[in-house]
Amino acid sequence: MKFKIPRGTSDVIFEKAAKKQYIEKMAIQLFKQFGYYPIVTPTFEHTELFQRGIGEGTDIVQKEMYTFKDKGGRSLTLRPEGTAPVVRAYLENGLASKPLPVKLYYCGQMFRYERPQAGRYREFWQLGVEVLGSKDAFVDAEVILLLVRFLEKLGLKELELNLNSMGCSECGKSFSKALKKYLADKIEHLCEDCKRRAELNPLRVFDCKVKGCQAALKGAPLISGFWCEDCGNHFESVKSILDNVGISYILNPALVRGFDYYTKTTFEIRTPYLGAQNALGGGGRYDSLVEEFGGPSTPAIGWAIGTERVIMAIEELNINLPIKSNIDVFIAAIDGARDEGFKILNAIREMGISADMDYGERSLKGQMKLANKLKASNVIILGPDELNKGLCLIRDMNLGEQSELKISEITRWAKDKFKLRKVDFDG
Ligand code: HAM
């Protein structure tokens, strides 16, 4: 019987895996540079965490969660996003007693039962940051700057940063009331789902993709008309700081994003290269969520990007990431020389140089072919005759030149040749 991968999931292998790893390493390096600390939360949480955190009326909670009962009868859910779990962890681990704000980053799989298509999967990877414990507009600017710089560093261009403010809960209430009134007049043009949304959570009508609902929203009130003085001032400050550091943005008053927890600044970064799934990442403030989870009043903000979409955009733009895809040294050892070859292999690896040897019982010719396939820049050839004389042959695969070297001299040769640089990407 042959097994197939579940719909909406993928195996990440070779080049794609190398790209994913490169993106994650680059992001983590940048996160650290900006003073963020890693956090790892479980892949599943109590279902209620997401119902309460993301909002009962959202598409994610209504339709997209992987929810199951464990053997103890508890309802658990594979995390569809990382913010609610981080807030839970913040409270459960007493992080509020650390110097605020607490700045965290994460990298992990998320799960959403969506209809799979290019850029939309049922299991996907997110890189994200969350800053808890500051309402300072400079924090809003910092997280946005971090998002933009990260994508720019990867070589992505023509990024469109959409910016909006959802206001505080008070602004939200007046907006919701006005929207409900507006939608009541349009009710016959709305789909069945939106008829319900219009009554229970009118904001969520903005998430609907049905053409009739989208058309009904033309002329709807916008949140910008309902900002209180504090929210208006906060948004002005964020914009002015972004202007100051040269981050351009598009004001998009219709950007509501699909979670109930957002307050004040919201943003989404889009690319013209990905068709329907054009959002690379997004986020915003969620100043009431910590309190909602039983904690003290704690303003917070964060974002997440989808790694698969970033890879797609990189491929669409033919960006060559500087990924090292070859090895430095291949040891071609034959007959009785494999023991010595294995020793040399490990001595070279200890120096931080990438090296490999044959484990497939190939002839010398076969081993040279393999070295070529692995794009080895140098091959150390060891046969019993050379070994008896304490010698080996070194072949420079790029120049096609071969020379003799004393085995005792190999580490000195390697030191000179590779100047003891680090093998891995280090930024
Ligand atoms: P989100 O906009 O739902 O936000 O997801 C962020 C990014 O994850 C999207 O822009 C997209 O690149 C990627 N993504 C989402 N769904 C899928 C999918 N089905 N397949 C592939 N990629 C996907 C959040 O998740 C919020 N927690 C962000 C946040 C953090 N807000 C505040 N803090």
Short mmCIF file of C-alpha atoms and ligand atoms in Angstrom, two decimals:
data_model
loop_
_atom_site.label_atom_id
_atom_site.label_comp_id
_atom_site.label_asym_id
_atom_site.label_seq_id
_atom_site.Cartn_x
_atom_site.Cartn_y
_atom_site.Cartn_z
CA MET A 1 0.00 0.00 0.00
CA LYS A 2 1.30 3.44 -0.94
CA PHE A 3 0.56 6.35 1.35
CA LYS A 4 -0.10 9.87 0.16
CA ILE A 5 0.45 13.13 1.95
CA PRO A 6 -2.72 14.74 3.40
CA ARG A 7 -4.28 17.50 1.29
CA GLY A 8 -2.93 20.98 2.01
CA THR A 9 0.33 19.75 3.57
CA SER A 10 3.76 19.42 2.00
CA ASP A 11 7.12 17.74 2.30
CA VAL A 12 9.89 20.31 2.33
CA ILE A 13 13.03 18.82 0.82
CA PHE A 14 16.42 19.86 -0.58
CA GLU A 15 16.36 23.32 -2.23
CA LYS A 16 13.03 24.33 -0.72
CA ALA A 17 14.17 23.15 2.70
CA ALA A 18 17.43 25.11 2.28
CA LYS A 19 15.47 28.24 1.35
CA LYS A 20 13.15 27.82 4.32
CA GLN A 21 16.11 27.37 6.64
CA TYR A 22 17.89 30.40 5.19
CA ILE A 23 14.79 32.59 5.65
CA GLU A 24 14.34 31.43 9.23
CA LYS A 25 18.00 31.97 10.10
CA MET A 26 17.99 35.41 8.57
CA ALA A 27 14.77 36.31 10.43
CA ILE A 28 16.08 35.03 13.76
CA GLN A 29 19.29 36.99 13.31
CA LEU A 30 17.28 40.14 12.69
CA PHE A 31 14.92 39.46 15.59
CA LYS A 32 17.91 39.15 17.93
CA GLN A 33 19.41 42.34 16.52
CA PHE A 34 16.15 44.12 17.40
CA GLY A 35 16.23 42.73 20.96
CA TYR A 36 13.61 39.96 20.67
CA TYR A 37 13.73 36.66 22.58
CA PRO A 38 12.57 33.24 21.37
CA ILE A 39 9.38 31.60 22.63
CA VAL A 40 8.14 28.12 21.80
CA THR A 41 4.55 27.24 22.64
CA PRO A 42 2.77 23.89 22.10
CA THR A 43 1.35 22.95 18.72
CA PHE A 44 -2.05 22.38 20.32
CA GLU A 45 -3.92 24.29 22.98
CA HIS A 46 -7.31 24.12 24.71
CA THR A 47 -9.93 24.95 22.09
CA GLU A 48 -11.41 27.71 24.22
CA LEU A 49 -8.18 29.71 24.01
CA PHE A 50 -8.72 30.28 20.30
CA GLN A 51 -12.50 30.67 20.57
CA ARG A 52 -12.04 33.43 23.14
CA GLY A 53 -8.85 34.89 21.66
CA ILE A 54 -9.59 35.00 17.94
CA GLY A 55 -13.36 35.45 18.35
CA GLU A 56 -16.35 33.12 17.98
CA GLY A 57 -17.62 34.90 14.88
CA THR A 58 -14.40 34.69 12.83
CA ASP A 59 -13.94 32.37 9.87
CA ILE A 60 -11.00 30.74 11.62
CA VAL A 61 -13.04 29.69 14.65
CA GLN A 62 -16.23 28.94 12.70
CA LYS A 63 -14.74 26.91 9.87
CA GLU A 64 -11.01 26.44 9.95
CA MET A 65 -9.90 24.90 13.21
CA TYR A 66 -8.53 21.38 13.58
CA THR A 67 -10.34 20.51 16.78
CA PHE A 68 -10.35 17.08 18.38
CA LYS A 69 -11.08 15.36 21.67
CA ASP A 70 -8.16 13.61 23.34
CA LYS A 71 -8.51 10.33 25.19
CA GLY A 72 -9.35 12.25 28.35
CA GLY A 73 -12.27 13.93 26.59
CA ARG A 74 -10.64 17.40 26.49
CA SER A 75 -11.30 19.56 23.46
CA LEU A 76 -7.97 20.55 21.93
CA THR A 77 -7.14 22.49 18.77
CA LEU A 78 -4.05 22.53 16.55
CA ARG A 79 -2.99 26.17 16.71
CA PRO A 80 -4.30 28.21 13.77
CA GLU A 81 -2.10 31.16 14.81
CA GLY A 82 0.50 32.15 17.37
CA THR A 83 -0.77 35.25 19.16
CA ALA A 84 -3.34 33.74 21.54
CA PRO A 85 -0.86 31.04 22.68
CA VAL A 86 1.84 33.67 23.31
CA VAL A 87 -0.57 35.72 25.43
CA ARG A 88 -1.51 32.60 27.39
CA ALA A 89 2.18 31.80 27.92
CA TYR A 90 2.91 35.41 28.92
CA LEU A 91 0.37 35.17 31.71
CA GLU A 92 1.01 31.57 32.73
CA ASN A 93 4.77 32.13 33.06
CA GLY A 94 4.53 35.44 34.91
CA LEU A 95 6.30 37.36 32.14
CA ALA A 96 4.45 40.51 33.23
CA SER A 97 6.97 40.79 36.09
CA LYS A 98 9.88 41.13 33.61
CA PRO A 99 10.96 44.59 32.46
CA LEU A 100 8.29 45.68 29.99
CA PRO A 101 7.82 45.49 27.13
CA VAL A 102 8.56 41.79 26.71
CA LYS A 103 9.67 41.25 23.10
CA LEU A 104 9.26 37.73 21.74
CA TYR A 105 9.65 35.89 18.45
CA TYR A 106 8.51 32.48 17.24
CA CYS A 107 8.75 30.15 14.31
CA GLY A 108 6.41 27.22 13.87
CA GLN A 109 3.65 25.38 12.06
CA MET A 110 0.07 26.63 12.09
CA PHE A 111 -3.01 24.67 10.99
CA ARG A 112 -6.13 25.92 9.26
CA TYR A 113 -8.76 23.85 7.52
CA GLU A 114 -8.91 26.01 4.39
CA ARG A 115 -9.49 25.11 0.75
CA PRO A 116 -5.92 24.52 -0.43
CA GLN A 117 -4.56 26.53 -3.35
CA ALA A 118 -1.24 28.18 -4.26
CA GLY A 119 -0.12 30.03 -1.13
CA ARG A 120 -2.92 28.62 1.03
CA TYR A 121 -2.31 25.40 2.93
CA ARG A 122 -3.75 23.44 5.82
CA GLU A 123 -0.38 23.24 7.52
CA PHE A 124 1.95 26.19 7.00
CA TRP A 125 4.84 27.90 8.72
CA GLN A 126 4.83 31.29 10.35
CA LEU A 127 7.58 33.51 11.67
CA GLY A 128 6.22 36.06 14.07
CA VAL A 129 6.91 38.61 16.79
CA GLU A 130 4.83 39.81 19.74
CA VAL A 131 5.63 42.77 22.00
CA LEU A 132 3.69 42.89 25.26
CA GLY A 133 3.51 45.73 27.74
CA SER A 134 3.87 48.99 25.83
CA LYS A 135 1.44 51.34 24.13
CA ASP A 136 4.25 53.50 22.74
CA ALA A 137 3.75 54.37 19.06
CA PHE A 138 7.50 53.76 18.59
CA VAL A 139 6.80 50.07 19.26
CA ASP A 140 4.21 50.03 16.47
CA ALA A 141 6.82 51.62 14.22
CA GLU A 142 9.53 49.19 15.36
CA VAL A 143 7.53 46.04 14.59
CA ILE A 144 6.47 47.40 11.19
CA LEU A 145 10.04 48.41 10.42
CA LEU A 146 11.23 44.95 11.41
CA LEU A 147 8.73 43.35 9.03
CA VAL A 148 9.67 45.60 6.12
CA ARG A 149 13.44 45.32 6.70
CA PHE A 150 13.23 41.54 6.90
CA LEU A 151 11.44 41.21 3.56
CA GLU A 152 13.72 43.81 1.94
CA LYS A 153 16.79 41.96 3.23
CA LEU A 154 15.61 38.90 1.35
CA GLY A 155 15.56 41.00 -1.82
CA LEU A 156 11.77 41.34 -2.10
CA LYS A 157 10.61 44.44 -3.94
CA GLU A 158 7.44 46.41 -4.60
CA LEU A 159 6.14 45.58 -1.16
CA GLU A 160 2.87 47.28 -0.34
CA LEU A 161 2.43 48.09 3.31
CA ASN A 162 -1.28 48.60 4.04
CA LEU A 163 -1.94 50.51 7.22
CA ASN A 164 -5.08 51.16 9.25
CA SER A 165 -6.26 51.64 12.80
CA MET A 166 -9.15 49.63 14.26
CA GLY A 167 -9.48 52.09 17.15
CA CYS A 168 -9.97 51.03 20.77
CA SER A 169 -12.93 49.02 22.06
CA GLU A 170 -14.95 52.24 22.48
CA CYS A 171 -14.35 53.32 18.85
CA GLY A 172 -15.09 49.73 17.83
CA LYS A 173 -18.46 49.78 19.57
CA SER A 174 -19.67 52.95 17.80
CA PHE A 175 -18.32 51.66 14.49
CA SER A 176 -20.02 48.31 14.93
CA LYS A 177 -23.32 50.03 15.70
CA ALA A 178 -23.11 52.22 12.57
CA LEU A 179 -22.10 49.25 10.42
CA LYS A 180 -25.00 47.15 11.75
CA LYS A 181 -27.41 49.95 10.84
CA TYR A 182 -25.88 50.26 7.36
CA LEU A 183 -25.97 46.50 6.74
CA ALA A 184 -29.58 46.20 7.90
CA ASP A 185 -30.55 48.15 4.75
CA LYS A 186 -28.48 45.82 2.56
CA ILE A 187 -29.52 42.58 4.19
CA GLU A 188 -31.17 41.06 1.09
CA HIS A 189 -27.88 41.45 -0.87
CA LEU A 190 -25.85 39.52 1.70
CA CYS A 191 -25.02 35.80 1.66
CA GLU A 192 -26.53 33.58 4.38
CA ASP A 193 -23.34 33.71 6.47
CA CYS A 194 -23.19 37.49 6.29
CA LYS A 195 -26.86 37.86 7.19
CA ARG A 196 -25.88 36.25 10.50
CA ARG A 197 -22.62 38.23 10.73
CA ALA A 198 -24.42 41.53 10.10
CA GLU A 199 -26.37 40.95 13.28
CA LEU A 200 -23.77 39.29 15.55
CA ASN A 201 -20.43 40.74 14.45
CA PRO A 202 -20.88 43.12 11.48
CA LEU A 203 -17.12 43.71 11.14
CA ARG A 204 -16.70 40.15 9.89
CA VAL A 205 -18.73 40.92 6.76
CA PHE A 206 -15.52 42.59 5.54
CA ASP A 207 -13.84 39.13 5.49
CA CYS A 208 -16.45 37.69 3.09
CA LYS A 209 -15.23 36.95 -0.45
CA VAL A 210 -18.74 36.69 -1.96
CA LYS A 211 -19.13 39.35 -4.66
CA GLY A 212 -22.59 40.48 -3.51
CA CYS A 213 -21.31 41.08 0.02
CA GLN A 214 -18.26 42.95 -1.25
CA ALA A 215 -20.53 45.12 -3.42
CA ALA A 216 -22.88 45.75 -0.48
CA LEU A 217 -19.93 47.11 1.49
CA LYS A 218 -19.24 49.86 -1.06
CA GLY A 219 -20.28 53.02 0.74
CA ALA A 220 -20.21 51.36 4.18
CA PRO A 221 -19.00 53.47 7.11
CA LEU A 222 -15.25 53.21 7.75
CA ILE A 223 -13.54 52.88 11.11
CA SER A 224 -11.55 56.10 10.51
CA GLY A 225 -14.80 58.03 11.04
CA PHE A 226 -15.10 56.62 14.58
CA TRP A 227 -11.65 57.07 16.12
CA CYS A 228 -11.66 58.73 19.51
CA GLU A 229 -9.10 61.46 20.12
CA ASP A 230 -6.57 59.11 21.70
CA CYS A 231 -6.79 56.57 18.83
CA GLY A 232 -6.55 59.33 16.20
CA ASN A 233 -3.47 60.78 17.92
CA HIS A 234 -1.85 57.36 18.29
CA PHE A 235 -2.29 56.65 14.58
CA GLU A 236 -0.89 60.08 13.68
CA SER A 237 2.20 59.34 15.82
CA VAL A 238 2.73 55.93 14.18
CA LYS A 239 2.50 57.46 10.70
CA SER A 240 4.82 60.31 11.58
CA ILE A 241 7.47 57.93 13.02
CA LEU A 242 7.23 55.73 9.91
CA ASP A 243 7.62 58.86 7.73
CA ASN A 244 10.65 59.82 9.76
CA VAL A 245 12.42 56.51 9.12
CA GLY A 246 11.40 56.43 5.46
CA ILE A 247 8.88 53.56 5.54
CA SER A 248 6.19 54.16 2.95
CA TYR A 249 2.66 52.85 3.42
CA ILE A 250 -0.77 52.89 1.86
CA LEU A 251 -3.61 54.02 4.10
CA ASN A 252 -6.28 51.36 3.77
CA PRO A 253 -9.33 52.16 5.91
CA ALA A 254 -11.00 48.90 4.80
CA LEU A 255 -8.22 46.74 6.26
CA VAL A 256 -9.95 44.99 9.16
CA ARG A 257 -8.08 41.61 9.22
CA GLY A 258 -9.79 38.41 10.25
CA PHE A 259 -9.37 38.41 14.03
CA ASP A 260 -11.54 40.03 16.69
CA TYR A 261 -8.57 40.87 18.93
CA TYR A 262 -7.23 43.79 16.91
CA THR A 263 -7.30 47.32 18.30
CA LYS A 264 -5.62 50.48 16.98
CA THR A 265 -2.80 49.94 14.45
CA THR A 266 -3.31 47.11 11.94
CA PHE A 267 -1.15 46.38 8.92
CA GLU A 268 -0.63 43.88 6.15
CA ILE A 269 2.24 43.62 3.73
CA ARG A 270 1.32 42.53 0.22
CA THR A 271 3.18 41.75 -2.96
CA PRO A 272 1.87 42.10 -6.51
CA TYR A 273 3.49 38.74 -7.40
CA LEU A 274 1.28 36.22 -5.63
CA GLY A 275 -2.17 36.55 -7.15
CA ALA A 276 -5.05 35.84 -4.77
CA GLN A 277 -2.91 34.99 -1.72
CA ASN A 278 -0.99 38.24 -1.91
CA ALA A 279 -0.51 38.90 1.81
CA LEU A 280 2.99 37.94 2.92
CA GLY A 281 2.34 38.94 6.48
CA GLY A 282 0.22 41.02 8.76
CA GLY A 283 -0.48 42.02 12.29
CA GLY A 284 -1.49 44.77 14.61
CA ARG A 285 -2.20 45.87 18.16
CA TYR A 286 -4.30 43.78 20.47
CA ASP A 287 -4.46 45.99 23.53
CA SER A 288 -7.34 44.15 25.25
CA LEU A 289 -6.37 40.50 24.76
CA VAL A 290 -4.21 40.08 27.89
CA GLU A 291 -7.05 41.48 29.99
CA GLU A 292 -9.54 39.29 28.12
CA PHE A 293 -7.43 36.31 29.26
CA GLY A 294 -7.64 37.44 32.88
CA GLY A 295 -4.38 39.42 33.07
CA PRO A 296 -3.67 43.04 33.91
CA SER A 297 -4.33 45.75 31.32
CA THR A 298 -1.42 45.19 28.89
CA PRO A 299 -1.17 46.83 25.49
CA ALA A 300 0.48 44.59 22.90
CA ILE A 301 1.31 44.34 19.20
CA GLY A 302 2.74 41.77 16.80
CA TRP A 303 2.77 40.24 13.35
CA ALA A 304 3.33 36.99 11.52
CA ILE A 305 4.49 36.16 8.02
CA GLY A 306 3.86 32.95 6.10
CA THR A 307 7.15 31.30 5.17
CA GLU A 308 5.70 29.45 2.15
CA ARG A 309 4.40 32.70 0.68
CA VAL A 310 7.77 34.38 1.20
CA ILE A 311 9.45 31.49 -0.64
CA MET A 312 6.87 31.79 -3.46
CA ALA A 313 7.56 35.52 -3.82
CA ILE A 314 11.32 34.89 -3.84
CA GLU A 315 10.91 32.29 -6.59
CA GLU A 316 8.54 34.51 -8.55
CA LEU A 317 11.17 37.26 -8.55
CA ASN A 318 13.98 34.79 -9.40
CA ILE A 319 15.94 35.87 -6.34
CA ASN A 320 18.99 33.72 -5.73
CA LEU A 321 19.46 33.33 -2.02
CA PRO A 322 23.13 32.93 -1.10
CA ILE A 323 22.69 29.32 -0.04
CA LYS A 324 25.75 27.13 0.09
CA SER A 325 24.73 24.03 -1.83
CA ASN A 326 28.08 22.29 -2.20
CA ILE A 327 30.56 20.67 0.13
CA ASP A 328 34.18 21.76 0.46
CA VAL A 329 35.96 18.43 0.64
CA PHE A 330 35.13 14.94 -0.54
CA ILE A 331 37.26 12.05 0.67
CA ALA A 332 37.64 9.41 -2.03
CA ALA A 333 39.11 6.44 -0.16
CA ILE A 334 39.45 3.01 -1.71
CA ASP A 335 40.22 -0.48 -0.56
CA GLY A 336 42.18 -0.54 2.67
CA ALA A 337 42.29 3.26 2.97
CA ARG A 338 38.76 3.84 4.27
CA ASP A 339 39.75 3.80 7.97
CA GLU A 340 42.32 6.54 7.36
CA GLY A 341 39.81 8.35 5.12
CA PHE A 342 37.19 8.34 7.87
CA LYS A 343 39.72 9.78 10.34
CA ILE A 344 40.65 12.57 7.91
CA LEU A 345 36.96 13.24 7.21
CA ASN A 346 36.26 13.79 10.88
CA ALA A 347 39.38 15.90 11.47
CA ILE A 348 38.29 18.19 8.62
CA ARG A 349 34.72 18.42 9.88
CA GLU A 350 36.03 19.31 13.35
CA MET A 351 37.67 22.34 11.75
CA GLY A 352 34.23 23.56 10.67
CA ILE A 353 34.75 22.63 7.03
CA SER A 354 31.99 20.74 5.23
CA ALA A 355 33.13 17.28 4.13
CA ASP A 356 31.75 13.93 3.10
CA MET A 357 32.80 10.51 1.86
CA ASP A 358 31.31 7.57 -0.01
CA TYR A 359 29.18 5.04 1.84
CA GLY A 360 28.03 3.20 -1.27
CA GLU A 361 31.04 0.97 -2.05
CA ARG A 362 31.77 2.86 -5.27
CA SER A 363 34.92 2.48 -7.34
CA LEU A 364 37.34 5.42 -7.45
CA LYS A 365 35.70 6.52 -10.70
CA GLY A 366 32.25 6.28 -9.09
CA GLN A 367 33.46 8.27 -6.10
CA MET A 368 34.82 11.03 -8.35
CA LYS A 369 31.43 11.17 -10.10
CA LEU A 370 29.71 11.44 -6.74
CA ALA A 371 32.11 14.23 -5.67
CA ASN A 372 31.17 16.04 -8.87
CA LYS A 373 27.44 15.65 -8.18
CA LEU A 374 27.92 16.98 -4.65
CA LYS A 375 29.80 19.93 -6.21
CA ALA A 376 32.78 19.26 -3.93
CA SER A 377 35.41 21.90 -4.54
CA ASN A 378 38.24 19.57 -3.48
CA VAL A 379 38.73 15.82 -3.36
CA ILE A 380 41.27 14.05 -1.18
CA ILE A 381 42.13 10.75 -2.87
CA LEU A 382 43.44 7.96 -0.70
CA GLY A 383 44.55 4.56 -1.97
CA PRO A 384 46.66 1.86 -0.30
CA ASP A 385 49.78 2.80 -2.32
CA GLU A 386 49.61 6.46 -1.25
CA LEU A 387 48.77 5.43 2.29
CA ASN A 388 51.90 3.26 2.56
CA LYS A 389 53.96 6.34 1.70
CA GLY A 390 51.99 8.57 4.11
CA LEU A 391 50.67 10.53 1.13
CA CYS A 392 47.38 11.50 -0.49
CA LEU A 393 46.34 13.25 -3.68
CA ILE A 394 44.44 16.49 -3.61
CA ARG A 395 42.33 17.42 -6.59
CA ASP A 396 41.03 20.94 -7.04
CA MET A 397 37.77 20.25 -8.88
CA ASN A 398 37.37 23.80 -10.15
CA LEU A 399 40.88 24.07 -11.62
CA GLY A 400 41.12 20.39 -12.53
CA GLU A 401 44.58 20.27 -10.94
CA GLN A 402 45.96 17.48 -8.80
CA SER A 403 48.91 17.46 -6.39
CA GLU A 404 50.50 15.21 -3.82
CA LEU A 405 50.37 16.04 -0.11
CA LYS A 406 51.66 14.40 3.07
CA ILE A 407 48.74 13.10 5.14
CA SER A 408 50.27 14.84 8.18
CA GLU A 409 49.94 18.14 6.27
CA ILE A 410 46.21 17.86 5.52
CA THR A 411 44.97 20.01 8.42
CA ARG A 412 47.50 22.76 7.57
CA TRP A 413 46.39 22.61 3.91
CA ALA A 414 42.73 22.82 4.95
CA LYS A 415 43.45 25.73 7.28
CA ASP A 416 45.12 27.69 4.46
CA LYS A 417 42.60 26.69 1.84
CA PHE A 418 39.48 27.57 3.78
CA LYS A 419 40.95 30.31 5.99
CA LEU A 420 38.88 28.66 8.70
CA ARG A 421 35.78 30.55 7.69
CA LYS A 422 32.46 29.45 9.14
CA VAL A 423 30.66 27.00 6.88
CA ASP A 424 27.13 28.06 7.74
CA PHE A 425 25.31 31.25 6.82
CA ASP A 426 26.10 33.79 9.46
CA GLY A 427 24.74 36.94 7.92
P1 HAM B 1 -2.61 36.12 9.58
O1 HAM B 1 -2.77 37.30 8.67
O2 HAM B 1 -3.77 35.22 9.69
O3 HAM B 1 -2.18 36.69 10.97
O4 HAM B 1 -1.39 35.24 9.10
C1 HAM B 1 -0.14 35.80 8.84
C2 HAM B 1 0.43 35.24 7.57
O5 HAM B 1 0.43 33.82 7.61
C3 HAM B 1 -0.38 35.57 6.31
O6 HAM B 1 -0.10 36.85 5.83
C4 HAM B 1 0.09 34.49 5.36
O7 HAM B 1 1.35 34.81 4.79
C5 HAM B 1 0.28 33.31 6.29
N1 HAM B 1 -0.89 32.42 6.20
C6 HAM B 1 -2.08 32.55 6.80
N2 HAM B 1 -2.90 31.52 6.47
C7 HAM B 1 -2.19 30.74 5.63
C8 HAM B 1 -2.46 29.50 4.93
N3 HAM B 1 -3.62 28.87 5.07
N4 HAM B 1 -1.49 28.99 4.15
C9 HAM B 1 -0.30 29.61 4.02
N5 HAM B 1 0.02 30.75 4.64
C10 HAM B 1 -0.91 31.30 5.45
C11 HAM B 1 -1.97 35.96 12.10
O8 HAM B 1 -1.84 34.76 12.10
C12 HAM B 1 -1.79 36.81 13.35
N6 HAM B 1 -1.58 35.88 14.47
C13 HAM B 1 -0.65 37.77 13.17
C14 HAM B 1 -0.42 38.59 14.40
C15 HAM B 1 0.56 38.42 15.29
N7 HAM B 1 -1.15 39.61 14.79
C16 HAM B 1 -0.67 40.09 15.93
N8 HAM B 1 0.37 39.36 16.24
#
